[in-house]
Amino acid sequence: MSLPTPLRVEDVSDDRFLELARRGPHPVPIEQAPAWDAYDAAVWGREHLARLAVIGADDAPVAVVSLSRYEVRGFPYVWAKHGPIVLVEQTPENEKAIRDALVAALRERYPWAVFARLHARHAAGDLHELLQTVTFDHTVYVDLTAPEDQIMASFSKRGRYKIRRTLKDEAMTVAEETGLTGEQFEELYEIYRETAAGAGFGIFPAEMYLTMLDTLSPHARIWVARRHDAGPDGDLAPGRAVAWVIAVVHEDGGTDYYAANNLEARDTNAALRLKWEILTTLKAEGVREYDLFGVGSERAPQLMGVREFKQQFGEIVECDGAWDVPLKTVRYRALTTALRLKRAIR
């Protein structure tokens, strides 16, 4: 069904934004929520800009979006991280109509912006692959509204077997360690270095993750898996960390934001144990859905390494990937050319 046009774009208060965003098919992404603003303010080059509603000709809201200012190679842009949140049937036509209304508004509001980064389910002629960074358009959602035994039953046969086995491993514990110090995080960051080196992706300096945990408190939380034996050769320190997860919890939704595990964790299925402990903890707190936050696909080949692991927790489904939409066509073309040349030189 086509949207009643013309569409208009209006500023909305934080409360009104959340009221409308909760009508979406999934819990409100924290990146779109007011809780995220403090994190934007703490990171150089970022700034929260506005929360907007796209309104149909019948005065019914059809989408909401929160916008932040980012910068790449000196070019400023607007990112609606995990937005817009579409409140109507998400057809290609409806997405395009909403996007057209937003692009017109952004060009008027933010004449300095070279492009906008918006999320969309359907590819279209006005959408370009990202200049930098990785997006994903498939993920796994774990429904936490069912009883624990039904949640376990929804996992793959192999996943169930491994989780049950690791739950019997008395040498392993999983605990929430939210509130750790920078010095305590150093042990965990070394594990992340190992994970990144093995998988071939880059990571931020440790300060970025500590800033996230601090500014997004109490939403950003960290769980750590530790082993209390001395290892197969008897030369390892009891209590050592082997894996960890930073999860972000907002209202009734949880997200698996960052995760790391070393070789010992992989040998002992610590990552599976971590996920199960997080899922059961958040379920008890009233969280209804947990997003494993992306798996590999044609658009995200860099994430193929986690696809098989995350598939143990449920069905892989489509989600809205990020795309770049030029606001200043000539400058955007110059930026893409510069980045292409830079990569060719490497």
mmCIF file of C-alpha atoms in Angstrom, residues 187-199 201-203 260-262:
data_model
loop_
_atom_site.group_PDB
_atom_site.id
_atom_site.type_symbol
_atom_site.label_atom_id
_atom_site.label_comp_id
_atom_site.label_asym_id
_atom_site.label_seq_id
_atom_site.Cartn_x
_atom_site.Cartn_y
_atom_site.Cartn_z
ATOM 1 C CA GLU A 187 43.709 -8.525 30.159
ATOM 2 C CA LEU A 188 40.521 -8.570 28.098
ATOM 3 C CA TYR A 189 41.912 -6.260 25.432
ATOM 4 C CA GLU A 190 44.799 -8.649 24.810
ATOM 5 C CA ILE A 191 42.235 -11.352 24.060
ATOM 6 C CA TYR A 192 40.558 -8.978 21.597
ATOM 7 C CA ARG A 193 43.910 -8.407 19.885
ATOM 8 C CA GLU A 194 44.212 -12.171 19.411
ATOM 9 C CA THR A 195 40.662 -12.426 18.080
ATOM 10 C CA ALA A 196 41.172 -9.562 15.620
ATOM 11 C CA ALA A 197 44.502 -10.899 14.373
ATOM 12 C CA GLY A 198 43.017 -14.326 13.738
ATOM 13 C CA ALA A 199 39.911 -13.002 11.986
ATOM 14 C CA PHE A 201 39.713 -7.205 11.311
ATOM 15 C CA GLY A 202 40.772 -3.979 12.985
ATOM 16 C CA ILE A 203 39.885 -2.858 16.500
ATOM 17 C CA ALA A 260 36.472 -11.748 21.977
ATOM 18 C CA ASN A 261 37.831 -15.199 22.693
ATOM 19 C CA ASN A 262 41.246 -16.810 22.627
#
